DNA sequence: AACATAATGTTCGAAAACGAACAGTTAAAT
DNA sequence: ATTTAACTGTTCGTTTTCGAACATTATGTT
């Protein structure tokens, strides 16, 4: 993967798909559309990808993986530390780098290629494990706590990506809401 | 020029130069810089251009030519018609298409590759011929009238490109000022 | 002035992307 | 039900781009 031609071809094809996805649905988009917009030939497209599903898959996988690494690394700090420096922006800021691509993909829900659902599942896993390490409020079903905390965080991520910035008040609110799910509202 | 590779290569190289010009001076920019940023190899660069001067030259030429055609076609309408539909936006609007490139190039003043000066000379030529077709105010040197009308128009073009929009009040003012250079302030 | 370092411009075999053609499939339109 | 048109995926000979190497010419430092 050192050859500049391969890098450029993939870049152009990916960008073409992302742009087309803002105009029509994935189903409506043809390989011809992608080739036309990316100025690549059909044969070159198939040199790189099996089909348009493969292409979308790789994009979704990339940002799923990036999120998985980021979220896993920062989860404990973000959730269990009061230190401002470890706020959720540790996760959002790097993602803003690829904001345009991510924003498009988060709204694509093709069977087995759903970035939003992947992120959700990752957060569910992290919260599932995270809530084991802390006392949680009694009488509330744990699976509900996992789900609601996941969505509280996810909604902030989406908002942040959508507006291309953070919001400290929202961050504070996230923290306050999450803490409500901990027994005695104390951390540790 | 049907091959997509050529189109893409030139597109990428041109875009690289334009981006680099927002960061450093043309003199400081090396062919290596351009190749690095455009993801093209040095040998490919020299397949397309003699050197970086040739590259800049072609860009300047392109937008000089575009302006020449536009301005020549629309000059009489813009200057001598009261009809709003023939206002100066007839010239500015098409140029806004390539706003980013043009804005960069208008600020590059390399010997013999100066888009700003080219535009100025084109307008001087048009005004020079245009003022022959109308009575001008007495006692004011004609070459001064040519120059001042040129700059009044040019300043609006620059402003419009810089702000990426038109301004009807400014357009009206341009018209009022220009008419002052006509004898009796009447048109025709 | 001597030196190292960087930029220029050229060459050439290897790799990638190209266009065009093809058969097979899908989907509308008649 | 049949035709038409579009899309898919593949093949192959041609063209372009690539990387690496090279000699040459600035550029600038001690």
CSV table of C-alpha atoms (C1' of nucleotides) in Angstrom, one decimal:
chain,number,residue,atom,x,y,z
A,1,UNK,CA,0.0,0.0,0.0
A,2,UNK,CA,2.8,2.4,-0.7
A,3,UNK,CA,1.9,3.2,-4.2
A,4,UNK,CA,0.3,6.6,-4.5
A,5,UNK,CA,-2.0,5.4,-7.2
A,6,UNK,CA,-3.8,3.0,-4.9
A,7,UNK,CA,-4.1,5.6,-2.2
A,8,UNK,CA,-5.6,8.1,-4.6
A,9,UNK,CA,-8.0,5.6,-6.2
A,10,UNK,CA,-9.4,4.5,-2.9
A,11,UNK,CA,-9.6,8.1,-1.7
A,12,UNK,CA,-11.5,9.2,-4.7
A,13,UNK,CA,-13.9,6.2,-4.7
A,14,UNK,CA,-14.6,6.5,-1.0
A,15,UNK,CA,-15.2,10.2,-1.4
A,16,UNK,CA,-17.5,9.6,-4.3
A,17,UNK,CA,-19.7,7.2,-2.4
A,18,UNK,CA,-19.9,9.5,0.6
A,19,UNK,CA,-20.9,12.4,-1.6
A,20,UNK,CA,-23.5,10.3,-3.4
A,21,UNK,CA,-24.9,9.1,-0.1
A,22,UNK,CA,-25.9,12.7,0.7
A,23,UNK,CA,-27.9,12.7,-2.5
A,24,UNK,CA,-29.5,9.3,-2.8
A,25,UNK,CA,-29.9,6.1,-0.9
A,26,UNK,CA,-27.2,3.4,-1.0
A,27,UNK,CA,-29.6,1.1,-2.9
A,28,UNK,CA,-30.0,3.7,-5.6
A,29,UNK,CA,-26.3,4.2,-6.0
A,30,UNK,CA,-24.7,2.2,-8.8
A,31,UNK,CA,-21.1,1.2,-9.3
A,32,UNK,CA,-21.3,3.3,-12.5
A,33,UNK,CA,-22.3,6.4,-10.4
A,34,UNK,CA,-19.3,5.9,-8.2
A,35,UNK,CA,-16.9,5.4,-11.1
A,36,UNK,CA,-18.3,8.4,-12.9
A,37,UNK,CA,-18.0,10.7,-9.9
A,38,UNK,CA,-14.6,9.5,-8.8
A,39,UNK,CA,-13.2,9.5,-12.3
A,40,UNK,CA,-12.1,5.9,-12.0
A,41,UNK,CA,-12.9,3.2,-14.5
A,42,UNK,CA,-15.1,0.3,-13.7
A,43,UNK,CA,-12.3,-2.2,-14.0
A,44,UNK,CA,-10.3,-0.3,-11.5
A,45,UNK,CA,-13.2,-0.3,-9.1
A,46,UNK,CA,-13.4,-4.0,-9.2
A,47,UNK,CA,-9.6,-4.3,-8.7
A,48,UNK,CA,-10.1,-2.7,-5.3
A,49,UNK,CA,-13.6,-3.8,-4.2
A,50,UNK,CA,-15.8,-6.8,-4.7
A,51,UNK,CA,-18.8,-4.6,-5.1
A,52,UNK,CA,-20.4,-1.5,-3.6
A,53,UNK,CA,-21.3,-3.4,-0.5
A,54,UNK,CA,-17.7,-4.3,0.1
A,55,UNK,CA,-16.8,-0.6,-0.3
A,56,UNK,CA,-19.4,0.5,2.2
A,57,UNK,CA,-18.4,-2.3,4.5
A,58,UNK,CA,-14.8,-1.2,4.6
A,59,UNK,CA,-15.8,2.4,5.4
A,60,UNK,CA,-18.1,1.3,8.2
A,61,UNK,CA,-15.5,-1.1,9.5
A,62,UNK,CA,-12.8,1.6,9.6
A,63,UNK,CA,-14.9,4.0,11.7
A,64,UNK,CA,-16.3,1.2,13.8
A,65,UNK,CA,-12.7,0.2,14.6
A,66,UNK,CA,-11.6,3.7,15.2
A,67,UNK,CA,-14.4,4.2,17.6
A,68,UNK,CA,-13.8,0.9,19.4
A,69,UNK,CA,-10.2,1.8,20.1
A,70,UNK,CA,-11.0,5.3,21.2
A,71,UNK,CA,-14.0,4.4,23.3
A,72,UNK,CA,-12.3,1.4,24.9
A,73,UNK,CA,-9.2,3.4,25.8
A,74,UNK,CA,-11.0,6.4,27.2
A,75,UNK,CA,-14.1,4.9,28.7
A,76,UNK,CA,-12.9,4.6,32.3
A,77,UNK,CA,-11.4,8.1,32.4
A,78,UNK,CA,-14.5,9.7,30.8
A,79,UNK,CA,-17.0,7.9,33.0
A,80,UNK,CA,-15.3,7.6,36.3
A,81,UNK,CA,-13.0,10.6,36.6
A,82,UNK,CA,-14.1,14.1,37.7
A,83,UNK,CA,-11.1,15.6,36.0
A,84,UNK,CA,-12.1,17.9,33.2
A,85,UNK,CA,-9.1,16.8,31.1
A,86,UNK,CA,-10.6,13.4,30.8
A,87,UNK,CA,-14.0,14.5,29.6
A,88,UNK,CA,-15.9,13.0,26.7
A,89,UNK,CA,-14.1,15.4,24.3
A,90,UNK,CA,-11.2,12.9,24.5
A,91,UNK,CA,-13.4,10.7,22.3
A,92,UNK,CA,-15.2,13.3,20.2
A,93,UNK,CA,-12.2,15.4,19.2
A,94,UNK,CA,-10.4,12.8,17.2
A,95,UNK,CA,-13.6,11.8,15.6
A,96,UNK,CA,-14.2,15.3,14.4
A,97,UNK,CA,-11.3,14.8,12.1
A,98,UNK,CA,-13.4,12.6,9.9
A,99,UNK,CA,-16.6,14.3,10.7
A,100,UNK,CA,-18.1,14.5,7.2
A,101,UNK,CA,-17.6,10.8,6.5
A,102,UNK,CA,-18.8,9.7,9.9
A,103,UNK,CA,-21.9,11.9,9.8
A,104,UNK,CA,-23.0,10.4,6.5
A,105,UNK,CA,-22.3,6.8,7.6
A,106,UNK,CA,-24.1,7.2,10.9
A,107,UNK,CA,-27.3,7.7,8.9
A,108,UNK,CA,-26.8,4.7,6.7
A,109,UNK,CA,-28.6,1.6,8.0
A,110,UNK,CA,-27.9,-1.3,5.6
A,111,UNK,CA,-28.2,-4.7,6.9
A,112,UNK,CA,-24.9,-5.7,8.6
A,113,UNK,CA,-23.4,-2.3,7.7
A,114,UNK,CA,-24.6,0.1,10.3
A,115,UNK,CA,-22.1,2.3,11.9
A,116,UNK,CA,-24.6,3.7,14.4
A,117,UNK,CA,-25.6,0.3,15.6
A,118,UNK,CA,-21.9,-0.8,15.8
A,119,UNK,CA,-21.1,2.2,18.0
A,120,UNK,CA,-24.2,1.5,20.1
A,121,UNK,CA,-23.1,-2.1,20.6
A,122,UNK,CA,-19.6,-1.1,21.5
A,123,UNK,CA,-20.9,1.3,24.2
A,124,UNK,CA,-23.3,-1.3,25.5
A,125,UNK,CA,-20.4,-3.7,25.9
A,126,UNK,CA,-18.3,-1.0,27.7
A,127,UNK,CA,-21.2,0.0,30.0
A,128,UNK,CA,-22.0,-3.6,30.7
A,129,UNK,CA,-18.5,-4.1,31.9
A,130,UNK,CA,-18.3,-0.7,33.5
A,131,UNK,CA,-21.3,-1.0,35.6
A,132,UNK,CA,-19.9,-4.2,37.1
A,133,UNK,CA,-17.1,-2.2,38.7
A,134,UNK,CA,-19.5,0.2,40.5
A,135,UNK,CA,-22.5,-0.1,42.7
A,136,UNK,CA,-25.7,0.8,40.8
A,137,UNK,CA,-29.0,2.1,42.1
A,138,UNK,CA,-31.2,-0.7,43.4
A,139,UNK,CA,-34.4,-2.0,41.9
A,140,UNK,CA,-33.6,-0.6,38.4
A,141,UNK,CA,-32.9,-3.3,35.9
A,142,UNK,CA,-29.3,-3.4,34.9
A,143,UNK,CA,-29.9,-3.8,31.3
A,144,UNK,CA,-31.9,-0.7,31.3
A,145,UNK,CA,-29.1,1.2,33.0
A,146,UNK,CA,-26.7,0.0,30.4
A,147,UNK,CA,-29.0,1.0,27.6
A,148,UNK,CA,-29.9,4.5,29.0
A,149,UNK,CA,-26.2,5.4,29.8
A,150,UNK,CA,-25.2,4.2,26.3
A,151,UNK,CA,-27.8,6.4,24.7
A,152,UNK,CA,-27.0,9.4,26.9
A,153,UNK,CA,-23.4,9.2,25.7
A,154,UNK,CA,-24.3,8.3,22.1
A,155,UNK,CA,-26.6,11.3,21.8
A,156,UNK,CA,-23.9,13.6,22.9
A,157,UNK,CA,-21.5,12.1,20.4
A,158,UNK,CA,-24.0,12.5,17.6
A,159,UNK,CA,-24.8,16.1,18.6
A,160,UNK,CA,-21.1,16.9,18.7
A,161,UNK,CA,-20.4,15.5,15.3
A,162,UNK,CA,-23.4,17.1,13.9
A,163,UNK,CA,-22.5,20.5,15.1
A,164,UNK,CA,-18.8,20.1,14.7
A,165,UNK,CA,-18.0,21.2,18.3
A,166,UNK,CA,-18.3,20.3,21.9
A,167,UNK,CA,-20.5,21.9,24.6
A,168,UNK,CA,-19.2,22.0,28.1
A,169,UNK,CA,-22.7,22.3,29.6
A,170,UNK,CA,-23.9,19.3,27.8
A,171,UNK,CA,-20.8,17.4,29.0
A,172,UNK,CA,-21.6,18.4,32.5
A,173,UNK,CA,-25.2,17.2,32.1
A,174,UNK,CA,-24.1,13.9,30.7
A,175,UNK,CA,-22.0,13.4,33.8
A,176,UNK,CA,-24.8,14.3,36.2
A,177,UNK,CA,-27.2,12.0,34.5
A,178,UNK,CA,-24.8,9.1,34.4
A,179,UNK,CA,-24.0,9.5,38.1
A,180,UNK,CA,-27.6,9.1,38.9
A,181,UNK,CA,-27.3,5.5,37.9
A,182,UNK,CA,-24.6,4.9,40.5
A,183,UNK,CA,-25.7,3.9,44.0
A,184,UNK,CA,-25.3,6.8,46.4
A,185,UNK,CA,-24.3,8.9,43.4
A,186,UNK,CA,-20.7,8.7,44.5
A,187,UNK,CA,-18.0,7.7,42.2
A,188,UNK,CA,-15.6,4.9,43.3
B,1,UNK,CA,-7.4,14.5,-23.0
B,2,UNK,CA,-10.1,11.8,-22.5
B,3,UNK,CA,-8.1,9.7,-20.1
B,4,UNK,CA,-9.4,10.1,-16.6
B,5,UNK,CA,-5.9,9.7,-15.2
B,6,UNK,CA,-4.6,12.8,-16.9
B,7,UNK,CA,-7.6,14.8,-15.7
B,8,UNK,CA,-7.1,13.6,-12.1
B,9,UNK,CA,-3.4,14.2,-12.1
B,10,UNK,CA,-3.7,17.7,-13.3
B,11,UNK,CA,-6.6,18.4,-10.9
B,12,UNK,CA,-4.6,17.1,-8.0
B,13,UNK,CA,-1.4,19.0,-8.9
B,14,UNK,CA,-3.3,22.2,-9.5
B,15,UNK,CA,-5.2,21.9,-6.2
B,16,UNK,CA,-1.9,21.1,-4.4
B,17,UNK,CA,-0.3,24.3,-5.7
B,18,UNK,CA,-3.3,26.4,-4.8
B,19,UNK,CA,-3.4,25.1,-1.3
B,20,UNK,CA,0.3,25.5,-0.9
B,21,UNK,CA,0.0,29.1,-2.1
B,22,UNK,CA,-2.2,29.8,0.9
B,23,UNK,CA,0.6,28.7,3.2
B,24,UNK,CA,3.8,30.0,1.6
B,25,UNK,CA,5.0,32.1,-1.3
B,26,UNK,CA,5.4,30.7,-4.8
B,27,UNK,CA,9.1,31.0,-4.6
B,28,UNK,CA,9.3,28.9,-1.4
B,29,UNK,CA,7.2,26.1,-3.0
B,30,UNK,CA,9.2,23.3,-4.5
B,31,UNK,CA,8.1,20.7,-7.1
B,32,UNK,CA,8.6,18.2,-4.3
B,33,UNK,CA,6.1,20.0,-2.2
B,34,UNK,CA,3.6,19.9,-4.9
B,35,UNK,CA,4.2,16.2,-5.7
B,36,UNK,CA,4.0,15.3,-2.0
B,37,UNK,CA,0.7,17.1,-1.4
B,38,UNK,CA,-0.9,16.0,-4.7
B,39,UNK,CA,0.2,12.4,-4.3
B,40,UNK,CA,1.9,12.3,-7.6
B,41,UNK,CA,5.4,11.3,-8.5
B,42,UNK,CA,8.0,13.8,-9.7
B,43,UNK,CA,8.3,12.1,-13.1
B,44,UNK,CA,4.5,12.4,-13.6
B,45,UNK,CA,4.7,16.1,-12.7
B,46,UNK,CA,7.3,16.6,-15.5
B,47,UNK,CA,5.2,14.6,-17.9
B,48,UNK,CA,2.6,17.4,-17.6
B,49,UNK,CA,4.5,20.6,-16.9
B,50,UNK,CA,7.9,22.0,-17.7
B,51,UNK,CA,8.3,23.3,-14.2
B,52,UNK,CA,6.3,25.0,-11.5
B,53,UNK,CA,6.3,28.2,-13.5
B,54,UNK,CA,4.6,26.4,-16.3
B,55,UNK,CA,2.0,25.1,-13.9
B,56,UNK,CA,1.3,28.6,-12.4
B,57,UNK,CA,1.3,30.0,-15.9
B,58,UNK,CA,-1.4,27.7,-17.1
B,59,UNK,CA,-3.6,28.4,-14.1
B,60,UNK,CA,-3.2,32.2,-14.6
B,61,UNK,CA,-3.9,31.8,-18.3
B,62,UNK,CA,-7.0,29.9,-17.7
B,63,UNK,CA,-8.6,32.4,-15.5
B,64,UNK,CA,-7.3,35.3,-17.5
B,65,UNK,CA,-9.0,33.8,-20.6
B,66,UNK,CA,-12.2,33.1,-18.7
B,67,UNK,CA,-12.3,36.7,-17.5
B,68,UNK,CA,-11.5,38.1,-20.9
B,69,UNK,CA,-14.4,36.2,-22.6
B,70,UNK,CA,-16.8,37.1,-19.8
B,71,UNK,CA,-15.9,40.7,-19.5
B,72,UNK,CA,-15.8,41.3,-23.3
B,73,UNK,CA,-19.2,39.7,-23.8
B,74,UNK,CA,-20.9,41.5,-21.0
B,75,UNK,CA,-19.1,44.8,-20.9
B,76,UNK,CA,-21.5,46.9,-22.9
B,77,UNK,CA,-24.6,45.5,-21.2
B,78,UNK,CA,-23.1,46.0,-17.7
B,79,UNK,CA,-21.9,49.5,-18.4
B,80,UNK,CA,-24.4,51.0,-20.7
B,81,UNK,CA,-27.7,49.4,-19.7
B,82,UNK,CA,-29.9,50.5,-16.9
B,83,UNK,CA,-31.6,47.1,-16.8
B,84,UNK,CA,-30.9,45.3,-13.6
B,85,UNK,CA,-30.7,42.0,-15.4
B,86,UNK,CA,-27.6,43.1,-17.1
B,87,UNK,CA,-25.8,44.2,-13.9
B,88,UNK,CA,-22.2,43.3,-13.1
B,89,UNK,CA,-23.3,40.1,-11.5
B,90,UNK,CA,-23.4,38.7,-15.0
B,91,UNK,CA,-19.6,38.8,-14.7
B,92,UNK,CA,-19.1,37.9,-11.1
B,93,UNK,CA,-21.5,35.0,-10.8
B,94,UNK,CA,-19.7,32.7,-13.2
B,95,UNK,CA,-16.4,33.6,-11.6
B,96,UNK,CA,-17.7,32.6,-8.1
B,97,UNK,CA,-17.7,29.1,-9.4
B,98,UNK,CA,-13.9,29.0,-9.2
B,99,UNK,CA,-13.8,31.5,-6.3
B,100,UNK,CA,-11.1,29.7,-4.2
B,101,UNK,CA,-8.6,29.3,-7.0
B,102,UNK,CA,-9.2,32.8,-8.3
B,103,UNK,CA,-8.9,34.4,-4.9
B,104,UNK,CA,-5.5,32.8,-4.4
B,105,UNK,CA,-4.2,33.7,-7.8
B,106,UNK,CA,-5.3,37.3,-7.6
B,107,UNK,CA,-2.8,37.7,-4.8
B,108,UNK,CA,0.1,36.1,-6.6
B,109,UNK,CA,2.3,38.6,-8.4
B,110,UNK,CA,5.0,36.7,-10.1
B,111,UNK,CA,6.7,38.4,-13.1
B,112,UNK,CA,4.6,37.8,-16.1
B,113,UNK,CA,2.2,35.6,-14.2
B,114,UNK,CA,-0.1,38.1,-12.5
B,115,UNK,CA,-3.9,37.4,-12.8
B,116,UNK,CA,-4.7,40.7,-11.1
B,117,UNK,CA,-2.7,42.7,-13.6
B,118,UNK,CA,-4.1,40.7,-16.5
B,119,UNK,CA,-7.7,41.5,-15.4
B,120,UNK,CA,-6.8,45.1,-15.0
B,121,UNK,CA,-5.3,45.3,-18.5
B,122,UNK,CA,-8.4,43.6,-20.0
B,123,UNK,CA,-10.6,46.1,-18.3
B,124,UNK,CA,-8.4,49.0,-19.4
B,125,UNK,CA,-8.7,47.8,-22.9
B,126,UNK,CA,-12.5,47.5,-22.7
B,127,UNK,CA,-12.9,50.9,-21.0
B,128,UNK,CA,-10.5,52.4,-23.5
B,129,UNK,CA,-12.7,51.3,-26.4
B,130,UNK,CA,-15.9,51.8,-24.4
B,131,UNK,CA,-15.3,55.5,-23.6
B,132,UNK,CA,-14.8,56.1,-27.3
B,133,UNK,CA,-18.5,55.3,-27.9
B,134,UNK,CA,-19.8,57.9,-25.4
B,135,UNK,CA,-19.2,61.5,-24.6
B,136,UNK,CA,-17.0,62.0,-21.6
B,137,UNK,CA,-16.7,64.8,-19.2
B,138,UNK,CA,-14.5,67.6,-20.5
B,139,UNK,CA,-11.1,68.6,-19.2
B,140,UNK,CA,-10.5,65.3,-17.4
B,141,UNK,CA,-7.8,63.3,-19.0
B,142,UNK,CA,-9.2,60.3,-20.8
B,143,UNK,CA,-6.5,58.0,-19.6
B,144,UNK,CA,-7.4,58.9,-16.0
B,145,UNK,CA,-11.1,58.1,-16.7
B,146,UNK,CA,-10.1,54.8,-18.2
B,147,UNK,CA,-8.0,53.9,-15.1
B,148,UNK,CA,-10.5,55.1,-12.5
B,149,UNK,CA,-13.4,53.3,-14.1
B,150,UNK,CA,-11.3,50.2,-14.4
B,151,UNK,CA,-10.5,50.3,-10.7
B,152,UNK,CA,-14.0,51.0,-9.7
B,153,UNK,CA,-15.2,47.9,-11.4
B,154,UNK,CA,-12.2,45.8,-10.4
B,155,UNK,CA,-12.6,46.7,-6.8
B,156,UNK,CA,-16.2,45.4,-6.8
B,157,UNK,CA,-15.1,42.2,-8.5
B,158,UNK,CA,-12.5,41.6,-5.9
B,159,UNK,CA,-14.9,42.4,-3.1
B,160,UNK,CA,-17.5,40.1,-4.5
B,161,UNK,CA,-15.0,37.2,-4.9
B,162,UNK,CA,-13.6,37.8,-1.5
B,163,UNK,CA,-17.0,37.7,0.2
B,164,UNK,CA,-18.5,35.1,-2.1
B,165,UNK,CA,-21.6,37.2,-2.8
B,166,UNK,CA,-22.9,40.3,-4.5
B,167,UNK,CA,-24.2,43.5,-3.0
B,168,UNK,CA,-26.9,45.4,-4.8
B,169,UNK,CA,-26.1,48.7,-3.1
B,170,UNK,CA,-22.5,48.5,-4.2
B,171,UNK,CA,-23.6,47.7,-7.7
B,172,UNK,CA,-25.8,50.8,-7.7
B,173,UNK,CA,-22.9,52.9,-6.4
B,174,UNK,CA,-20.6,51.5,-9.1
B,175,UNK,CA,-23.1,52.6,-11.7
B,176,UNK,CA,-23.5,56.1,-10.2
B,177,UNK,CA,-19.8,56.6,-10.1
B,178,UNK,CA,-19.2,55.5,-13.6
B,179,UNK,CA,-21.9,57.6,-15.0
B,180,UNK,CA,-20.2,60.6,-13.5
B,181,UNK,CA,-17.5,60.2,-16.1
B,182,UNK,CA,-20.0,60.5,-19.0
B,183,UNK,CA,-20.8,64.0,-20.3
B,184,UNK,CA,-24.1,65.2,-19.0
B,185,UNK,CA,-24.3,62.0,-16.9
B,186,UNK,CA,-26.8,60.6,-19.4
B,187,UNK,CA,-26.4,57.3,-21.1
B,188,UNK,CA,-26.6,57.1,-24.9
C,1,DA,C1',36.2,29.0,-0.7
C,2,DA,C1',34.8,24.5,0.5
C,3,DC,C1',31.2,21.9,1.9
C,4,DA,C1',26.9,19.7,2.7
C,5,DT,C1',22.2,19.8,1.6
C,6,DA,C1',18.3,20.4,-1.1
C,7,DA,C1',16.0,21.1,-5.6
C,8,DT,C1',15.9,20.2,-10.5
C,9,DG,C1',15.0,17.7,-14.5
C,10,DT,C1',15.6,13.1,-16.9
C,11,DT,C1',15.6,8.1,-17.7
C,12,DC,C1',13.5,3.4,-17.6
C,13,DG,C1',11.5,-1.0,-16.2
C,14,DA,C1',7.4,-2.3,-13.2
C,15,DA,C1',2.9,-1.6,-11.5
C,16,DA,C1',-1.6,0.4,-11.8
C,17,DA,C1',-5.4,2.4,-14.1
C,18,DC,C1',-7.5,2.8,-18.4
C,19,DG,C1',-11.2,2.0,-22.1
C,20,DA,C1',-13.7,-1.2,-24.7
C,21,DA,C1',-15.8,-5.2,-25.2
C,22,DC,C1',-18.3,-9.1,-23.5
C,23,DA,C1',-21.9,-12.3,-21.4
C,24,DG,C1',-25.1,-12.6,-17.7
C,25,DT,C1',-28.6,-10.4,-14.6
C,26,DT,C1',-32.1,-7.2,-13.2
C,27,DA,C1',-35.9,-4.1,-13.8
C,28,DA,C1',-39.0,-1.2,-16.3
C,29,DA,C1',-41.8,-0.3,-20.0
C,30,DT,C1',-44.7,-2.0,-23.7
D,1,DA,C1',-44.9,-11.9,-22.0
D,2,DT,C1',-41.5,-9.6,-24.5
D,3,DT,C1',-38.6,-6.1,-25.5
D,4,DT,C1',-35.4,-2.4,-24.1
D,5,DA,C1',-32.3,-0.4,-21.3
D,6,DA,C1',-29.4,-0.4,-17.4
D,7,DC,C1',-26.3,-2.6,-14.2
D,8,DT,C1',-23.0,-6.2,-13.0
D,9,DG,C1',-18.7,-8.4,-13.0
D,10,DT,C1',-14.8,-10.0,-15.9
D,11,DT,C1',-11.2,-9.9,-19.5
D,12,DC,C1',-7.3,-8.0,-22.0
D,13,DG,C1',-4.2,-5.1,-24.7
D,14,DT,C1',-2.9,-0.1,-24.2
D,15,DT,C1',-1.6,4.1,-21.7
D,16,DT,C1',-0.3,6.4,-17.8
D,17,DT,C1',1.8,6.8,-13.5
D,18,DC,C1',5.1,5.1,-10.4
D,19,DG,C1',9.5,4.6,-7.8
D,20,DA,C1',14.2,4.7,-7.9
D,21,DA,C1',18.3,6.1,-9.6
D,22,DC,C1',21.1,9.5,-11.7
D,23,DA,C1',23.7,13.8,-13.0
D,24,DT,C1',23.3,18.7,-12.6
D,25,DT,C1',22.4,22.9,-10.6
D,26,DA,C1',21.2,26.1,-6.9
D,27,DT,C1',21.2,27.4,-1.9
D,28,DG,C1',23.1,28.3,2.1
D,29,DT,C1',26.6,27.2,6.1
D,30,DT,C1',31.0,27.1,8.4
